[in-house]
Amino acid sequence: MLLEMMELAPSALCEPPETFVPGEISSDGFHEGLDWISGTGDKVIFTRVAPDFSTSEIYFAAKKAAGWRSEKLPFSNGGYDAGVVFSKDMKRLILTSTRESDVAPEGNWNIWSVSVSTEGAGWRFGEAAFLNAPVNTDKNECCAVFGKGGEIFFSSDRNGPWSLYRALPAANGYIVEKLEGRINTDDGAWPSAYIEESDTLLFSSIRKSGAGGDDIYASTRVDGRWTEARMLGGPVNKSGYEDGARVFDGTFYWSSRPVQRAAEDPMIPSDIFYMSAVCAAEGSFSLE
């Protein structure tokens, strides 16, 4: 509602971005991205990626008296798993993985699903299940997020440049279609979050008009078509690489890493940052 009352959050009222749990969740030696955070803020699920991007694993962390305690989730198999997103009822999650399947070549990115139970003393996770065609193909699919009514937004290079698609539930699986409107370009796009209240998709893209590498954009669905993407402003997008946007309880989270000054320089890992969603949006998307 606040974003509807003000087109732009006055910068004087906005606190600058902060690093999320530096040294424990946002580490010095790995790339991290926040996937989920509890309403009380003391439990998180996050992705941790090797410095050279060779491996990626999913972790659960809980805040204890002595600090944060992290453990790898059982369905994350030590290969390349990333970007967990939960269904609205928290009974299912989807993720990107390069694990072996009968359809896609080894090493391809594909979308997998895991059943979840949060009842009782602890969480229980099922085995990861490959989403069959037409969601996954022999090309690459990644970065899936749930939308309205069971729809899934994702990115794929099945027809050339990485583009945004949605999978609609059908009697025997899904119907897949490329997003209509001005949201897709030839520059590539990868979803990161969906805001149901305003029917808005947040995604990263490497566009010539952007601030640097990956930048985070927003597009809203109006009468079935998507508006031209709006790049988030200076508090979020810098000259480096920004992606992995999430919005929980009015707070905007994302991952960011600076650009290497020279190819021989060591890569600086991504950290998780957060700030007020109103201030992050700067009028580019709405929470209502």
Coordinates of C-alpha atoms in Angstrom, one line a residue:
M1 CA 0.0 0.0 0.0
L2 CA 2.9 2.4 0.8
L3 CA 4.2 2.1 -2.8
E4 CA 0.8 3.0 -4.1
M5 CA 0.7 6.2 -2.0
M6 CA 4.2 7.3 -3.2
E7 CA 5.6 7.0 -6.7
L8 CA 9.1 7.3 -5.3
A9 CA 10.6 6.6 -1.9
P10 CA 12.4 9.8 -0.8
S11 CA 16.1 8.8 -0.5
A12 CA 16.4 10.8 2.7
L13 CA 14.0 8.3 4.4
C14 CA 15.9 5.2 3.1
E15 CA 18.6 3.4 5.0
P16 CA 21.4 2.2 2.8
P17 CA 21.7 -1.5 1.9
E18 CA 23.3 -3.8 4.5
T19 CA 25.1 -7.1 4.2
F20 CA 23.0 -10.0 5.4
V21 CA 24.8 -11.9 8.3
P22 CA 28.3 -11.1 7.2
G23 CA 30.9 -13.7 7.9
E24 CA 28.3 -16.5 8.6
I25 CA 25.7 -16.5 5.8
S26 CA 27.5 -13.9 3.5
S27 CA 30.9 -15.5 3.7
D28 CA 34.3 -14.2 2.5
G29 CA 35.2 -17.2 0.2
F30 CA 31.9 -18.2 -1.5
H31 CA 29.1 -16.7 -3.5
E32 CA 25.8 -16.7 -1.7
G33 CA 22.2 -16.0 -2.6
L34 CA 19.2 -15.9 -0.2
D35 CA 16.4 -18.3 -1.2
W36 CA 14.0 -18.0 1.8
I37 CA 13.7 -16.5 5.2
S38 CA 11.2 -17.2 8.0
G39 CA 8.8 -14.5 9.2
T40 CA 10.7 -14.3 12.5
G41 CA 14.0 -13.9 10.6
D42 CA 15.8 -16.7 12.5
K43 CA 15.7 -19.4 9.8
V44 CA 17.0 -19.1 6.2
I45 CA 17.6 -21.2 3.2
F46 CA 20.4 -20.0 1.0
T47 CA 22.5 -21.1 -2.0
R48 CA 26.3 -21.2 -1.6
V49 CA 28.4 -21.4 -4.8
A50 CA 32.2 -22.1 -5.1
P51 CA 34.4 -19.2 -6.0
D52 CA 34.9 -20.6 -9.5
F53 CA 31.2 -21.5 -9.9
S54 CA 32.1 -25.2 -10.3
T55 CA 29.7 -26.4 -7.5
S56 CA 26.7 -25.0 -5.8
E57 CA 24.7 -26.3 -2.8
I58 CA 21.6 -25.5 -0.8
Y59 CA 21.9 -24.8 3.0
F60 CA 19.4 -24.4 5.8
A61 CA 20.6 -22.1 8.7
A62 CA 19.0 -21.3 12.0
K63 CA 20.0 -18.6 14.5
K64 CA 21.1 -20.0 17.8
A65 CA 22.4 -18.3 21.0
A66 CA 26.0 -18.8 19.8
G67 CA 25.3 -17.6 16.2
W68 CA 24.0 -19.2 13.0
R69 CA 24.2 -22.9 12.5
S70 CA 24.1 -24.1 8.9
E71 CA 23.7 -27.6 7.3
K72 CA 23.4 -28.8 3.8
L73 CA 19.9 -29.8 2.8
P74 CA 19.5 -33.6 2.0
F75 CA 18.3 -33.2 -1.5
S76 CA 21.4 -31.1 -2.5
N77 CA 23.7 -33.7 -3.9
G78 CA 27.0 -31.9 -4.0
G79 CA 26.9 -31.0 -7.7
Y80 CA 25.3 -27.8 -8.9
D81 CA 22.0 -26.9 -7.1
A82 CA 20.7 -23.4 -6.8
G83 CA 17.8 -21.0 -6.4
V84 CA 15.2 -22.7 -4.2
V85 CA 11.7 -21.2 -4.4
F86 CA 8.7 -22.5 -2.4
S87 CA 5.1 -22.8 -3.5
K88 CA 2.7 -20.6 -1.6
D89 CA 1.5 -23.5 0.7
M90 CA 5.2 -24.5 1.4
K91 CA 4.5 -28.1 0.3
R92 CA 6.8 -28.0 -2.7
L93 CA 9.9 -26.3 -3.9
I94 CA 11.6 -25.9 -7.2
L95 CA 15.3 -25.5 -7.9
T96 CA 17.8 -25.4 -10.7
S97 CA 20.2 -28.3 -10.9
T98 CA 22.7 -29.9 -13.3
R99 CA 22.2 -33.4 -11.9
E100 CA 22.0 -36.2 -14.3
S101 CA 18.7 -37.0 -16.0
D102 CA 17.4 -39.3 -18.8
V103 CA 16.5 -36.3 -21.0
A104 CA 19.1 -33.5 -20.8
P105 CA 22.8 -33.9 -21.5
E106 CA 25.1 -34.1 -18.5
G107 CA 25.8 -30.6 -17.2
N108 CA 22.7 -29.0 -18.6
W109 CA 20.7 -26.7 -16.3
N110 CA 17.2 -28.1 -15.6
I111 CA 14.4 -27.5 -13.2
W112 CA 13.6 -30.0 -10.5
S113 CA 10.9 -30.3 -7.9
V114 CA 11.0 -31.5 -4.2
S115 CA 8.1 -32.2 -1.9
V116 CA 8.2 -30.6 1.5
S117 CA 6.6 -31.3 4.9
T118 CA 7.0 -28.7 7.6
E119 CA 4.7 -30.5 10.1
G120 CA 6.0 -31.9 13.3
A121 CA 9.4 -31.3 14.9
G122 CA 11.4 -30.8 11.7
W123 CA 11.3 -30.3 8.0
R124 CA 11.3 -33.3 5.7
F125 CA 12.2 -33.2 2.0
G126 CA 11.4 -35.8 -0.7
E127 CA 13.6 -36.8 -3.5
A128 CA 14.3 -34.3 -6.3
A129 CA 12.1 -35.0 -9.3
F130 CA 12.8 -33.9 -12.9
L131 CA 10.1 -31.8 -14.5
N132 CA 9.3 -33.5 -17.8
A133 CA 8.8 -31.8 -21.2
P134 CA 7.7 -29.3 -22.2
V135 CA 9.2 -27.6 -19.1
N136 CA 12.6 -29.2 -19.4
T137 CA 14.2 -30.0 -22.8
D138 CA 17.5 -31.1 -24.1
K139 CA 18.6 -27.4 -23.9
N140 CA 19.0 -25.4 -20.6
E141 CA 16.2 -24.3 -18.2
C142 CA 16.7 -22.5 -14.9
C143 CA 15.7 -20.0 -12.4
A144 CA 12.1 -21.1 -11.9
V145 CA 9.7 -19.2 -9.6
F146 CA 6.0 -19.9 -8.8
G147 CA 3.4 -17.5 -10.1
K148 CA -0.4 -17.5 -9.8
G149 CA -2.5 -20.7 -9.8
G150 CA 0.4 -23.1 -10.0
E151 CA 2.1 -21.4 -13.0
I152 CA 5.9 -21.5 -13.1
F153 CA 8.0 -18.8 -14.6
F154 CA 11.5 -19.8 -15.8
S155 CA 14.3 -19.1 -18.3
S156 CA 15.4 -21.2 -21.2
D157 CA 17.7 -21.1 -24.2
R158 CA 15.6 -23.6 -26.2
N159 CA 15.0 -21.1 -29.0
G160 CA 18.3 -19.1 -28.9
P161 CA 18.8 -16.4 -26.4
W162 CA 17.9 -17.0 -22.8
S163 CA 14.2 -15.9 -22.6
L164 CA 11.4 -15.8 -20.1
Y165 CA 8.7 -18.5 -20.3
R166 CA 5.8 -19.7 -18.2
A167 CA 4.5 -23.2 -17.6
L168 CA 0.7 -23.5 -17.1
P169 CA -0.7 -26.6 -15.3
A170 CA -2.6 -28.9 -17.6
A171 CA -4.3 -32.3 -17.4
N172 CA -1.1 -34.2 -18.3
G173 CA 1.6 -31.8 -17.1
Y174 CA 2.2 -28.3 -18.3
I175 CA 1.7 -26.1 -21.4
V176 CA 4.7 -23.8 -22.0
E177 CA 4.6 -20.4 -23.7
K178 CA 7.1 -17.6 -24.1
L179 CA 6.0 -14.5 -22.1
E180 CA 4.2 -12.0 -24.3
G181 CA 4.8 -8.2 -24.4
R182 CA 8.0 -6.2 -24.1
I183 CA 9.7 -8.1 -21.3
N184 CA 11.9 -10.4 -23.5
T185 CA 14.9 -9.1 -25.5
D186 CA 17.9 -10.7 -27.1
D187 CA 20.1 -9.8 -24.0
G188 CA 19.0 -12.8 -21.9
A189 CA 16.7 -12.8 -18.8
W190 CA 16.5 -15.0 -15.7
P191 CA 13.6 -14.8 -13.2
S192 CA 14.2 -14.4 -9.5
A193 CA 10.9 -13.5 -7.7
Y194 CA 7.2 -13.1 -8.3
I195 CA 5.0 -10.6 -6.4
E196 CA 1.5 -11.9 -6.6
E197 CA -0.2 -8.8 -5.2
S198 CA 0.9 -6.6 -8.1
D199 CA 1.4 -9.4 -10.7
T200 CA 5.1 -8.4 -11.0
L201 CA 8.0 -10.5 -12.1
L202 CA 11.5 -9.6 -10.9
F203 CA 14.4 -10.9 -13.0
S204 CA 18.0 -10.3 -13.9
S205 CA 19.3 -9.4 -17.4
I206 CA 22.5 -8.2 -19.0
R207 CA 21.2 -5.3 -21.1
K208 CA 23.3 -2.8 -23.0
S209 CA 21.3 0.0 -21.2
G210 CA 22.1 -1.5 -17.8
A211 CA 24.4 -0.4 -15.1
G212 CA 27.0 -3.0 -15.6
G213 CA 26.8 -6.8 -15.7
D214 CA 23.6 -8.5 -14.5
D215 CA 21.0 -5.9 -13.3
I216 CA 17.7 -6.5 -11.7
Y217 CA 14.5 -5.5 -13.5
A218 CA 10.8 -5.6 -12.9
S219 CA 7.9 -6.1 -15.3
T220 CA 4.1 -6.2 -14.5
R221 CA 1.5 -8.2 -16.3
V222 CA -1.4 -6.1 -17.6
D223 CA -4.2 -7.8 -19.5
G224 CA -2.1 -10.9 -20.2
R225 CA 0.9 -9.0 -21.6
W226 CA 4.1 -7.9 -19.8
T227 CA 5.2 -4.3 -19.6
E228 CA 8.6 -3.1 -20.7
A229 CA 11.1 -4.0 -18.1
R230 CA 12.1 -1.3 -15.6
M231 CA 15.6 -1.4 -14.1
L232 CA 15.8 -0.9 -10.3
G233 CA 17.8 2.1 -9.3
G234 CA 21.1 2.9 -7.7
P235 CA 20.6 1.4 -4.3
V236 CA 20.4 -2.0 -5.9
N237 CA 22.0 -2.0 -9.4
K238 CA 25.7 -1.1 -9.5
S239 CA 28.4 -1.6 -12.1
G240 CA 28.9 -5.2 -11.1
Y241 CA 26.6 -8.2 -11.1
E242 CA 23.3 -8.1 -9.3
D243 CA 20.8 -11.0 -9.3
G244 CA 18.8 -13.3 -7.0
A245 CA 16.2 -10.8 -6.0
R246 CA 13.7 -11.9 -3.2
V247 CA 11.0 -10.0 -1.3
F248 CA 9.9 -11.2 2.1
D249 CA 7.7 -9.2 4.5
G250 CA 8.6 -5.8 3.0
T251 CA 12.3 -6.4 2.8
F252 CA 14.2 -6.7 -0.5
Y253 CA 17.1 -9.1 -0.7
W254 CA 19.6 -9.6 -3.6
S255 CA 23.1 -10.8 -4.4
S256 CA 25.8 -8.5 -5.6
R257 CA 29.5 -8.7 -6.6
P258 CA 31.8 -6.1 -8.1
V259 CA 33.5 -6.5 -11.5
Q260 CA 37.1 -7.7 -11.6
R261 CA 39.3 -4.8 -12.7
A262 CA 41.5 -7.1 -14.7
A263 CA 41.1 -10.7 -15.9
E264 CA 44.0 -11.8 -13.7
D265 CA 42.6 -10.2 -10.6
P266 CA 40.9 -12.6 -8.1
M267 CA 37.2 -12.7 -8.3
I268 CA 35.4 -11.1 -5.4
P269 CA 32.5 -13.3 -4.2
S270 CA 28.9 -12.3 -4.2
D271 CA 27.3 -11.3 -0.9
I272 CA 23.7 -11.0 0.1
F273 CA 22.3 -7.5 0.7
Y274 CA 19.0 -6.2 2.0
M275 CA 17.0 -3.0 2.4
S276 CA 13.4 -1.8 2.5
A277 CA 11.5 -3.0 -0.5
V278 CA 10.0 0.4 -0.9
C279 CA 13.4 2.0 -1.1
A280 CA 14.8 -0.7 -3.4
A281 CA 11.8 -0.4 -5.8
E282 CA 12.1 3.4 -6.2
G283 CA 8.7 3.3 -8.0
S284 CA 9.8 0.5 -10.4
F285 CA 7.5 -2.1 -8.9
S286 CA 4.7 -2.3 -6.3
L287 CA 4.1 -4.6 -3.3
E288 CA 0.3 -4.1 -3.6

